[in-house]
Coordinates of C-alpha atoms and ligand atoms in Angstrom, one line a residue:
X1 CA 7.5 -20.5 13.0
X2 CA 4.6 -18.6 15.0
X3 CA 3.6 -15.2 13.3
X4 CA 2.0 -12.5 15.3
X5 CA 0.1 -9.6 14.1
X6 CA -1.4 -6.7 15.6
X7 CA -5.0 -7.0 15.6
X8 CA -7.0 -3.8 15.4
X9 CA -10.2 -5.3 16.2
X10 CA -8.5 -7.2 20.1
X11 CA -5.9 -3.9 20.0
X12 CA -3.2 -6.3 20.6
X13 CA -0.4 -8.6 19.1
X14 CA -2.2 -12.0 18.3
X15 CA -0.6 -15.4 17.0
X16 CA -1.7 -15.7 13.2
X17 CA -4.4 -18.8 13.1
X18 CA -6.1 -19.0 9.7
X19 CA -9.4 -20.6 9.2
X20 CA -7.9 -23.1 6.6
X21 CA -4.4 -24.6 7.4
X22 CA -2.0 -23.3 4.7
X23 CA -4.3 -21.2 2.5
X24 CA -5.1 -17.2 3.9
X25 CA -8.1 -15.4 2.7
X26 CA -7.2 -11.8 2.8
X27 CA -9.1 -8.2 1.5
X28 CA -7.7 -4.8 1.2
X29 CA -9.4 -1.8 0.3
X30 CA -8.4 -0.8 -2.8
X31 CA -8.1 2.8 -4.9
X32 CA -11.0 4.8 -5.5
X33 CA -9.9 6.0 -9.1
X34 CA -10.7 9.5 -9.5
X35 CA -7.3 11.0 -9.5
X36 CA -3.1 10.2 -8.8
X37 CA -1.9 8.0 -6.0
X38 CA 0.4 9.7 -4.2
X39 CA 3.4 7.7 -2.4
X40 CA 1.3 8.0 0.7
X41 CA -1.3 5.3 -1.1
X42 CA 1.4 3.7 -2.4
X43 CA 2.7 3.3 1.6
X44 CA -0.4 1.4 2.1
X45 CA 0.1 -0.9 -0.7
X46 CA 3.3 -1.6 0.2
X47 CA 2.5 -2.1 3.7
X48 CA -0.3 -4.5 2.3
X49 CA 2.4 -6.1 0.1
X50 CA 5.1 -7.4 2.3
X51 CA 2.4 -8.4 4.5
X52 CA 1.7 -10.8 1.2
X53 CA 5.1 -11.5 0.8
X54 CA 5.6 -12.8 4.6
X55 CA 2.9 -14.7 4.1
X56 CA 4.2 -16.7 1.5
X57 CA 7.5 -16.5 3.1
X58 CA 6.1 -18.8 5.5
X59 CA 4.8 -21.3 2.9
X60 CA 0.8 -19.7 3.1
X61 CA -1.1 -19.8 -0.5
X62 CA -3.1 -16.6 -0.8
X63 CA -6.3 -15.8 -1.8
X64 CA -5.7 -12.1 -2.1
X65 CA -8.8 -9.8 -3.3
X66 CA -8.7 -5.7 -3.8
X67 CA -11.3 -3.9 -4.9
X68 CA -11.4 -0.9 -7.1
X69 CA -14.0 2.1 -6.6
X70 CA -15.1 3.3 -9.0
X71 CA -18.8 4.6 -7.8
X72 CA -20.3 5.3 -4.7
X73 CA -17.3 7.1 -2.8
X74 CA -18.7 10.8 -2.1
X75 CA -16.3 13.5 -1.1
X76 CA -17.1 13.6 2.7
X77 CA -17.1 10.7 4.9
X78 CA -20.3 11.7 6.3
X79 CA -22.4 11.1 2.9
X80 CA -22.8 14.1 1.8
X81 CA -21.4 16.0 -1.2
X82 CA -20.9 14.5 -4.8
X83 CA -19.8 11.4 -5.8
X84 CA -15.6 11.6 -6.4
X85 CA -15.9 9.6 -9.6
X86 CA -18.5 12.1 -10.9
X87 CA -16.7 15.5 -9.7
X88 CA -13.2 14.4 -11.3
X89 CA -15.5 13.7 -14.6
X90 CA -17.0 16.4 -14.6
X91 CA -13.5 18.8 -13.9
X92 CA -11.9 16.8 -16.4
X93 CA -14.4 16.8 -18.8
X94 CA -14.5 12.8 -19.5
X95 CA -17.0 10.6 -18.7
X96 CA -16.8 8.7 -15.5
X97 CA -15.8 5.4 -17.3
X98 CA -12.5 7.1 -18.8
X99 CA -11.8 8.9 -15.2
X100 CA -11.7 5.4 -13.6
X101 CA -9.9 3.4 -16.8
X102 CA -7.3 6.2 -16.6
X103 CA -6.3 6.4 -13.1
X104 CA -6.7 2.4 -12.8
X105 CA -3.9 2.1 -15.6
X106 CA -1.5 4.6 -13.9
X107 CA -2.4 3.0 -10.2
X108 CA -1.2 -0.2 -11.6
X109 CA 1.7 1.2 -13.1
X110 CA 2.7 2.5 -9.6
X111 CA 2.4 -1.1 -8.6
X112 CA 4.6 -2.4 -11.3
X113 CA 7.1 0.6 -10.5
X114 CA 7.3 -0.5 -7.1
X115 CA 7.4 -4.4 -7.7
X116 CA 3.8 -4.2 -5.6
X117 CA 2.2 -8.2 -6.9
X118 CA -1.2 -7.8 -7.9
X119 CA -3.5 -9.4 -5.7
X120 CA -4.9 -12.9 -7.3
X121 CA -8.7 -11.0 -7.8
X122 CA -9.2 -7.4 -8.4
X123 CA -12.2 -6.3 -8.8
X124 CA -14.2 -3.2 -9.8
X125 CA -17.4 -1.8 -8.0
X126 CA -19.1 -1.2 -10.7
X127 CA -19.5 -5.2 -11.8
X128 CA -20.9 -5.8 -8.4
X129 CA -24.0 -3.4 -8.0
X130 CA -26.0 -7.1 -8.2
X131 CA -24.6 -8.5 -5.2
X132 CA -24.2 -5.1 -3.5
X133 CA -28.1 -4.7 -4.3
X134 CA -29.0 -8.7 -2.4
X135 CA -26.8 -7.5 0.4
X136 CA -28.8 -4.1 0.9
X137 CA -31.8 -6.2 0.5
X138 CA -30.7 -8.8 2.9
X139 CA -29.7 -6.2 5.5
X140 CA -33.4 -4.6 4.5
X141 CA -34.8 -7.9 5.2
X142 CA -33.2 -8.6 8.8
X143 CA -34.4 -5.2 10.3
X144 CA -31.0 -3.6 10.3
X145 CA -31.7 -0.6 8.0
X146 CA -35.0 2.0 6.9
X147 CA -35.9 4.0 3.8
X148 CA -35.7 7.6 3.8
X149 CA -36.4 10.1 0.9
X150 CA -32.8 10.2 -0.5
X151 CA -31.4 6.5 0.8
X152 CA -31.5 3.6 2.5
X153 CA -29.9 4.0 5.9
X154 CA -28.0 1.6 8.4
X155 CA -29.5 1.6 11.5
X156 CA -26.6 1.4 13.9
X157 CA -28.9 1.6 17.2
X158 CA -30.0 -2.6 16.0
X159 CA -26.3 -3.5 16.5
X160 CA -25.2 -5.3 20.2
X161 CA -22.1 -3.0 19.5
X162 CA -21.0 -0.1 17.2
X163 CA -17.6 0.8 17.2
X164 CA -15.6 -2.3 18.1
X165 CA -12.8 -0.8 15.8
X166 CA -12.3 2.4 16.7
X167 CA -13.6 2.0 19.9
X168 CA -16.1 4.9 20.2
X169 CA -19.2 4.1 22.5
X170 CA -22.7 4.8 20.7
X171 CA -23.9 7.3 23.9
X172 CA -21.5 9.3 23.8
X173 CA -22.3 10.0 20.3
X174 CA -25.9 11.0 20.9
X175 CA -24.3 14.3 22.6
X176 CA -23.7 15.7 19.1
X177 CA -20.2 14.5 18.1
X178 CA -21.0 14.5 14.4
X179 CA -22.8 17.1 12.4
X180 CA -25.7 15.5 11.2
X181 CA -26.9 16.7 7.7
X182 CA -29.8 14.5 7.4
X183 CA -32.7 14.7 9.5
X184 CA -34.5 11.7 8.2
X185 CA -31.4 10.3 9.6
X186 CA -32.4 8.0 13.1
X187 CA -29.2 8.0 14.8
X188 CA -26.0 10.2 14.0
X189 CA -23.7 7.0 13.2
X190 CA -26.7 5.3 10.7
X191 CA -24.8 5.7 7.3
X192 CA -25.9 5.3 3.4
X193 CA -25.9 2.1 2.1
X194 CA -28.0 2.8 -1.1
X195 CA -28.1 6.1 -2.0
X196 CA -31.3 7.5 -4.8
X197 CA -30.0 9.2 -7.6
X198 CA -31.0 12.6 -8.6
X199 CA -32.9 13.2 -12.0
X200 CA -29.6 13.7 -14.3
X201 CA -27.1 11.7 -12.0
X202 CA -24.5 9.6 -14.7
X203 CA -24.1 6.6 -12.3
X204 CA -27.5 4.9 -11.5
X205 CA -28.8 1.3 -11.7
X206 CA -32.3 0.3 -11.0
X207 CA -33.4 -1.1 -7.3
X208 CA -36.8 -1.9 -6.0
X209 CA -36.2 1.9 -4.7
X210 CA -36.4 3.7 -8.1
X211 CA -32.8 4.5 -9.7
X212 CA -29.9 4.5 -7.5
X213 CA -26.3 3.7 -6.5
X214 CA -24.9 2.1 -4.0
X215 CA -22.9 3.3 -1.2
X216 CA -19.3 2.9 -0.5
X217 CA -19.2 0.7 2.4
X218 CA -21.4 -1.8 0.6
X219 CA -19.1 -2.8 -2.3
X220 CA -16.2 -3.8 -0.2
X221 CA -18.7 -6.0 1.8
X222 CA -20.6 -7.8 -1.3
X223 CA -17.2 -8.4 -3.1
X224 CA -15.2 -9.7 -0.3
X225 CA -18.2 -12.1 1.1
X226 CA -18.7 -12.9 -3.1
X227 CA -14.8 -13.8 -3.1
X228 CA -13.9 -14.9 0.4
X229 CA -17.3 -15.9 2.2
X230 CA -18.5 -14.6 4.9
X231 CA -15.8 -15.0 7.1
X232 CA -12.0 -14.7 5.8
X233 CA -8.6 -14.5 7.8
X234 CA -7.1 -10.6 6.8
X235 CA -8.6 -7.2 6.4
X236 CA -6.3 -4.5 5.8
X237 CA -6.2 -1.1 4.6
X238 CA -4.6 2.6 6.2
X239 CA -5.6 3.9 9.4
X240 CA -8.2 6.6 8.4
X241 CA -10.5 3.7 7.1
X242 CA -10.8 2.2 10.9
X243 CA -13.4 5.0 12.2
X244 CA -16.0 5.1 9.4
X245 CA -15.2 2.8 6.5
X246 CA -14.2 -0.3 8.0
X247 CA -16.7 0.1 11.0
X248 CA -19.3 0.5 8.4
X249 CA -18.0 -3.1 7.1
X250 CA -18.2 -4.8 10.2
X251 CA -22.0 -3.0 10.9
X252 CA -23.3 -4.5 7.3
X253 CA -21.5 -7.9 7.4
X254 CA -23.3 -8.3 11.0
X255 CA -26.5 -7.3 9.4
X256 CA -26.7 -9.7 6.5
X257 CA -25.2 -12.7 8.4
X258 CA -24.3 -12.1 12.1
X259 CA -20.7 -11.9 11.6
X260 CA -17.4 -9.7 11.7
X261 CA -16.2 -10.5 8.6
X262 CA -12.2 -11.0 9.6
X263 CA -10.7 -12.3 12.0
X264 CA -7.5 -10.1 11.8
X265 CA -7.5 -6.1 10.9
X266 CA -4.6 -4.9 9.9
X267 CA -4.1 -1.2 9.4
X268 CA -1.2 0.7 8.3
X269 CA -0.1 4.3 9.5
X270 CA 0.3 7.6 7.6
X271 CA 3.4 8.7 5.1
X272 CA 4.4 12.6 6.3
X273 CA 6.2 14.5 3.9
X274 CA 8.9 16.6 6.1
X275 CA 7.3 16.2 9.2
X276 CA 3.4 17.5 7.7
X277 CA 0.4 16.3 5.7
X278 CA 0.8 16.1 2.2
X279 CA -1.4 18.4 0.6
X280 CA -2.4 20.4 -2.4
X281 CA -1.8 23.9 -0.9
X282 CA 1.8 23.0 0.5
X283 CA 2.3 21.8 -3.0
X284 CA 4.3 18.7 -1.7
X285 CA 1.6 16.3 -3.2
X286 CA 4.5 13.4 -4.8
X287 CA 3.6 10.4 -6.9
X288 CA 6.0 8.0 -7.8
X289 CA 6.3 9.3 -11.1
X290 CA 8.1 12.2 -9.3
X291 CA 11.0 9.8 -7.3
X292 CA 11.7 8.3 -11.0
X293 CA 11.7 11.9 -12.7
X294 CA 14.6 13.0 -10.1
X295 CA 16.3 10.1 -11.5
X296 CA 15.9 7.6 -8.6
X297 CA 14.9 3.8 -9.0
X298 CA 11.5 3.9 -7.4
X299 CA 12.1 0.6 -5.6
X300 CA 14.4 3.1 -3.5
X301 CA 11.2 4.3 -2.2
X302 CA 10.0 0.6 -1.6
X303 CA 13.3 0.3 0.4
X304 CA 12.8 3.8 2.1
X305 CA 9.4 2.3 3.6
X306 CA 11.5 -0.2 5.4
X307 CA 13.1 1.8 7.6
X308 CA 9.6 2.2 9.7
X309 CA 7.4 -0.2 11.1
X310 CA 4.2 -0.4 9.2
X311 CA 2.3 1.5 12.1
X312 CA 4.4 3.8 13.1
X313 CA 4.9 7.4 11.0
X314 CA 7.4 7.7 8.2
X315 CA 8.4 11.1 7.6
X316 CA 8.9 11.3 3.7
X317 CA 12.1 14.1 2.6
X318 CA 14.1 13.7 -0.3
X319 CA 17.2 13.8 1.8
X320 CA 15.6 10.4 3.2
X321 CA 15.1 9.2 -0.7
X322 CA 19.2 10.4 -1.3
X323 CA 20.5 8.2 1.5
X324 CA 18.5 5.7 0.6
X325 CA 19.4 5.7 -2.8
X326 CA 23.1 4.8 -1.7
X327 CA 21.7 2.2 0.7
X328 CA 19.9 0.7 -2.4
X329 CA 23.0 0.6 -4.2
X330 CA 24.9 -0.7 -1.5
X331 CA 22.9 -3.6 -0.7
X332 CA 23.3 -4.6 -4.8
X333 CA 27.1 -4.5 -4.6
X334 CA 27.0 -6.2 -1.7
X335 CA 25.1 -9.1 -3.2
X336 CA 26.9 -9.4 -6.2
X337 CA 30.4 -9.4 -4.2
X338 CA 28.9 -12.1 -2.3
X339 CA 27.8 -14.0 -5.7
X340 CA 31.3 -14.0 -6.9
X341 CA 33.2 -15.2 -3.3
X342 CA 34.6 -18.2 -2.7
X343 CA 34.4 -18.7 0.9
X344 CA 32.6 -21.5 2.9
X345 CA 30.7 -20.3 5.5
X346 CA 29.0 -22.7 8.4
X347 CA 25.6 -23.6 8.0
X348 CA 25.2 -22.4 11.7
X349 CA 25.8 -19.0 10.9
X350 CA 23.7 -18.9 7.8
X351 CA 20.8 -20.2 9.9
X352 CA 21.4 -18.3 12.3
X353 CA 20.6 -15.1 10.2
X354 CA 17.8 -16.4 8.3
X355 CA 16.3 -17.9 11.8
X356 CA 16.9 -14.0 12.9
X357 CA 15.1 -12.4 9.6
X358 CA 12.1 -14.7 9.7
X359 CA 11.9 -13.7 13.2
X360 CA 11.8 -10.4 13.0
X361 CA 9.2 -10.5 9.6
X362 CA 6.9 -13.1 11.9
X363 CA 6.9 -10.5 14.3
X364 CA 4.3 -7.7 13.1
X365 CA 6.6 -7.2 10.0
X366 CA 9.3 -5.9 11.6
X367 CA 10.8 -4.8 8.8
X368 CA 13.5 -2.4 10.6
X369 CA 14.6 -5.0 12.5
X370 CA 14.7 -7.7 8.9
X371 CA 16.9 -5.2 7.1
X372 CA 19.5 -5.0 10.3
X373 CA 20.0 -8.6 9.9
X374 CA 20.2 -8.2 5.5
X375 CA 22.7 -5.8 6.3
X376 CA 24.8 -7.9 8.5
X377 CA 24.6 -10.7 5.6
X378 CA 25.8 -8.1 2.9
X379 CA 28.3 -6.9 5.6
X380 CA 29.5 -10.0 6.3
X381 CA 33.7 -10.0 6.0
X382 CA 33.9 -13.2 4.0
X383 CA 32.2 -13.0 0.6
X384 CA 30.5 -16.4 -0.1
X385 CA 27.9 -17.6 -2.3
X386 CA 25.3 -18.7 0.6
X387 CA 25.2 -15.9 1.5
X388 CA 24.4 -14.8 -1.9
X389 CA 21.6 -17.3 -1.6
X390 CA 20.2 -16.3 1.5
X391 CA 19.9 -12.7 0.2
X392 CA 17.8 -14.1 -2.9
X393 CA 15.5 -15.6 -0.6
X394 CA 15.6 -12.3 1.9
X395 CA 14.4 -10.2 -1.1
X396 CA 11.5 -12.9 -2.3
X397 CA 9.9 -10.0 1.3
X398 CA 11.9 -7.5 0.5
X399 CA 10.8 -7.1 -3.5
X400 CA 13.8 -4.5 -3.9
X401 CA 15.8 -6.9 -6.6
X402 CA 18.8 -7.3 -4.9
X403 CA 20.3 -9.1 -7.4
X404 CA 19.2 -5.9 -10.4
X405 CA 22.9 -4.8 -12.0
X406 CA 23.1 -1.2 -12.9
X407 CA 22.4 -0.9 -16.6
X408 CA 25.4 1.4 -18.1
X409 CA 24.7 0.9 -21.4
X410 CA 21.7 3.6 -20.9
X411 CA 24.5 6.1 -19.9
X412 CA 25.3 7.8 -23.3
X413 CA 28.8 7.3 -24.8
X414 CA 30.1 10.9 -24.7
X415 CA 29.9 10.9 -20.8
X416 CA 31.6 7.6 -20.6
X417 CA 34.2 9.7 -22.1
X418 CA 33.8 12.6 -19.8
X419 CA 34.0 10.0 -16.6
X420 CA 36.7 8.2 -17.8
X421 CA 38.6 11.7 -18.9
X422 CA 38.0 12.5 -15.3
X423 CA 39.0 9.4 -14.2
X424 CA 42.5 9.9 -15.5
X425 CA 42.2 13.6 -13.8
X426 CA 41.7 12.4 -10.3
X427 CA 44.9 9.7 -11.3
X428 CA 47.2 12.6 -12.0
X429 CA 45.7 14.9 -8.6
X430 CA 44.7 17.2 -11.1
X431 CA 42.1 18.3 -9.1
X432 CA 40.5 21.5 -10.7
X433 CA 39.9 19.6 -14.0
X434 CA 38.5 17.1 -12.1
X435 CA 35.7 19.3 -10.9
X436 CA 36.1 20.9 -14.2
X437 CA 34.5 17.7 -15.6
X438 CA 32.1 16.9 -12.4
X439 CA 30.4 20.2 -13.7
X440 CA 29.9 19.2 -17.1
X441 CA 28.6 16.2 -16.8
X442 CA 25.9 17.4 -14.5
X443 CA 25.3 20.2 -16.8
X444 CA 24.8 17.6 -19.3
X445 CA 22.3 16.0 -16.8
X446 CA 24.4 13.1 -15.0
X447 CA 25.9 13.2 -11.7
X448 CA 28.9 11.2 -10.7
X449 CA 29.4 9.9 -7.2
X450 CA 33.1 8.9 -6.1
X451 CA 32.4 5.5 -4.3
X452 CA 35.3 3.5 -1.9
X453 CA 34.4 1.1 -4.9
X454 CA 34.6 3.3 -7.4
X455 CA 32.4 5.7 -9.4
X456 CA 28.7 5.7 -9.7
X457 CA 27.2 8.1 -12.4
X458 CA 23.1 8.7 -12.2
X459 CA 20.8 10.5 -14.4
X460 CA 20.0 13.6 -12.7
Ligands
LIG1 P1 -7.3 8.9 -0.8 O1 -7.4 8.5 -2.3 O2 -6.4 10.1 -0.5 O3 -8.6 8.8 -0.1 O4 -6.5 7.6 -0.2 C1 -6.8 6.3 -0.4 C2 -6.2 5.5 0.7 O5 -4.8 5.6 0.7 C3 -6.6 6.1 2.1 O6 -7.8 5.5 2.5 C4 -5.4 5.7 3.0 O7 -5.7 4.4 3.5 C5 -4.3 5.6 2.0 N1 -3.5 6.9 2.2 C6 -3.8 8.1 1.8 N2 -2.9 9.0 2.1 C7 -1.9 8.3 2.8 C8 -0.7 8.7 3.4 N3 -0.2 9.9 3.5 N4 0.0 7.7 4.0 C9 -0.5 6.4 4.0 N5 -1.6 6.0 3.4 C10 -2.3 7.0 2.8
LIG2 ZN1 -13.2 -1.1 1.7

């Protein structure tokens, strides 16, 4: 079955070709490791994930690389200000190599939480200044960038086109549309790709240009041509990196060699937390750590992402994480009703539902549309084992472990006692001692939810 994707770089929905039959070379632009991901990152790496899963739904191998930065990413797009890595070192009061080891362990905890797969290479900027250093000097070479006194600049004016992304026009710019800080600078778009290093600056590696570090466009562009050559099938990464970061990509790839590196640029949209940005001074900054502290499974947050379209905007509230925490639970029982049915169901209609899923995934990851069609299978009135089946194989995309069973042993004995105590309350209508007991449960930190199946108790 065809799969269509909506390319960034045509601005429409294309048929997926790969430049190897079977086997799709894809990058994503990874963490830069200088603090928490939020679940807003984490959107973007589950966005980046299913679009692994689909691939491999529909019998792909993948040759999936992510970088990690962990020098060279300076606080304003417009490269200026201090390097992340080295302002998070120096507020911390660690060196640089601890700020990036921590925050790597806890982003790939995230991605465990999550059941986010690993891509098959990660790889850290810092074990790549060589090749980012033959790529500066290759882009040197071919005319496409000058020396100043801090750096060595891009020169976007050599390119046929700037701006193929994001679709800004190189004019227009002239007029003043960015703040330029640097008047060695040629052209307002021209952008650092090797940057000198002040006298006591932590990060610097030798170049023909004195000490120095590279900048952060370069690293993605050495370790994906190092990994993928210089042309692969899938570029990904969220939305804010199409106007500088990824452009900046395209601008040095066509320096060293001539060539947009993908094909396809896929780019997912924005997490909103109750309608706003997420930000430090509304104080609604949430990492996953967070969902699993208010006593949710975190792969309810993997499910919550389902209910959007990767590009469109999810609006992140905890009433949102509640419902979906009963969805979640739902969608279990369903399965494991299904596992234990006996009824025979026509291969027609099984088909039929896995023909509509892999539909709906093909198109643009549609996931809204896939979980209609899981829910119709979990829905279904006759409980059969196929249908058990087909949900296995709906959740090798989905990643939400539809076939998990609720682990009550981690429920402590004395509430089992309480539920149960209740349990006979509710029997005999004894209604006050039933809410009686609700309350001391959840003073004791559990919450019980009557069910049309029964009860569910949770960890508050
Ligand atoms: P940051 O560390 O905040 O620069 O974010 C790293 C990457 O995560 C960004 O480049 C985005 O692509 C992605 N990201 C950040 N915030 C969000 C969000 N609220 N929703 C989706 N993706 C996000
Ligand atoms: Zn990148």
């Amino acid at each position: 079955m065809d799969i269509y994707f909506y390319n960034t770089l045509t601005k429409r929905k294309e048929i997926f070709k790969p430049i190897e039959e079977n086997k799709v070379k894809m990058y994503s632009c990874g963490p830069t490791v200088y603090k928490d991901a939020t679940i807003g990152n984490m959107r973007t790496n589950l966005f980046q994930d299913t679009l692994r899963r689909v691939l491999r739904y529909n019998g792909y191998e993948l040759k999936h690389v992510m970088n990690i930065t962990d020098v060279g990413h300076l606080v304003s797009d417009a490269d200026e200000g201090e390097d992340k890595m080295l302002k998070s070192a120096r507020e911390e009061n660690k060196s640089p190599i601890e700020i990036a080891e921590h925050y790597t362990k806890l982003f790939f905890e995230d991605l465990k939480n999550l059941n986010i797969e690993k891509p098959e290479i990660v790889c850290k900027a810092t074990d790549h200044i060589k090749e980012m250093l033959e790529m500066v000097e290759k882009i040197m070479e071919r005319g496409f960038a000058y020396e100043t006194s801090t750096a060595i600049y891009f020169d976007v004016s050599k390119l046929d086109e700037y701006g193929i992304l994001s679709g800004i026009k190189l004019d227009e710019q002239k007029s003043g549309a960015r703040v330029d800080v640097d008047p060695e600078k040629k052209n307002p778009y021209d952008f650092a790709i090797w940057i000198k290093a002040p006298e006591n600056h932590l990060m610097k590696w030798d170049s023909p240009w004195g000490p120095s570090y590279p900048g952060w466009h370069i690293e993605c562009s050495a370790m994906s041509t190092k990994y993928l050559g210089e042309e692969f099938d899938i570029h990904t990464g969220g939305i804010d990196l199409i106007p500088t970061h990824h452009e900046n990509e395209i601008a040095q790839s066509k320096g060293a060699c001539g060539k947009i590196p993908a094909h396809y640029w896929l780019h997912g949209e924005y997490l909103l937390i109750d309608g706003g940005k997420m930000s430090k001074s509304l104080g609604n900054v949430y990492l996953v750590k967070d969902i699993i502290n208010r006593g949710y499974d975190p792969l309810v947050y993997r499910l919550f992402n389902f209910s959007c379209h990767y590009r469109g905007k999810l609006n992140f509230t905890w009433q949102g994480i509640e419902s979906t925490s009963i969805s979640l639970a739902r969608l279990r029982e369903g399965y494991q009703k299904h596992l234990r049915g006996t009824a025979e169901i026509a291969d027609e209609i099984i088909n039929d539902m896995e023909n509509r899923f892999h539909q709906a995934i093909n198109d643009d990851l549609n996931m809204p549309l896939a979980m209609s069609v899981v829910w119709e299978a979990v829905k279904y009135p006759e409980k059969s084992v196929q249908i058990a089946r087909l949900l296995e194989k709906f959740d090798t995309v989905l990643g939400i472990k539809i076939d998990e069973v609720k682990k009550e042993e981690n429920i402590p004995q004395e509430i089992l006692d309480l539920v149960e105590k209740r349990k006979i309350a509710r029997a005999e209508k004894n209604w006050a001692e039933s809410d009686r007991l609700r309350d001391l449960i959840s003073q004791k930190g559990y919450s019980i939810k009557d069910t049309k199946d029964g009860m569910e108790i949770q960890t508050i």
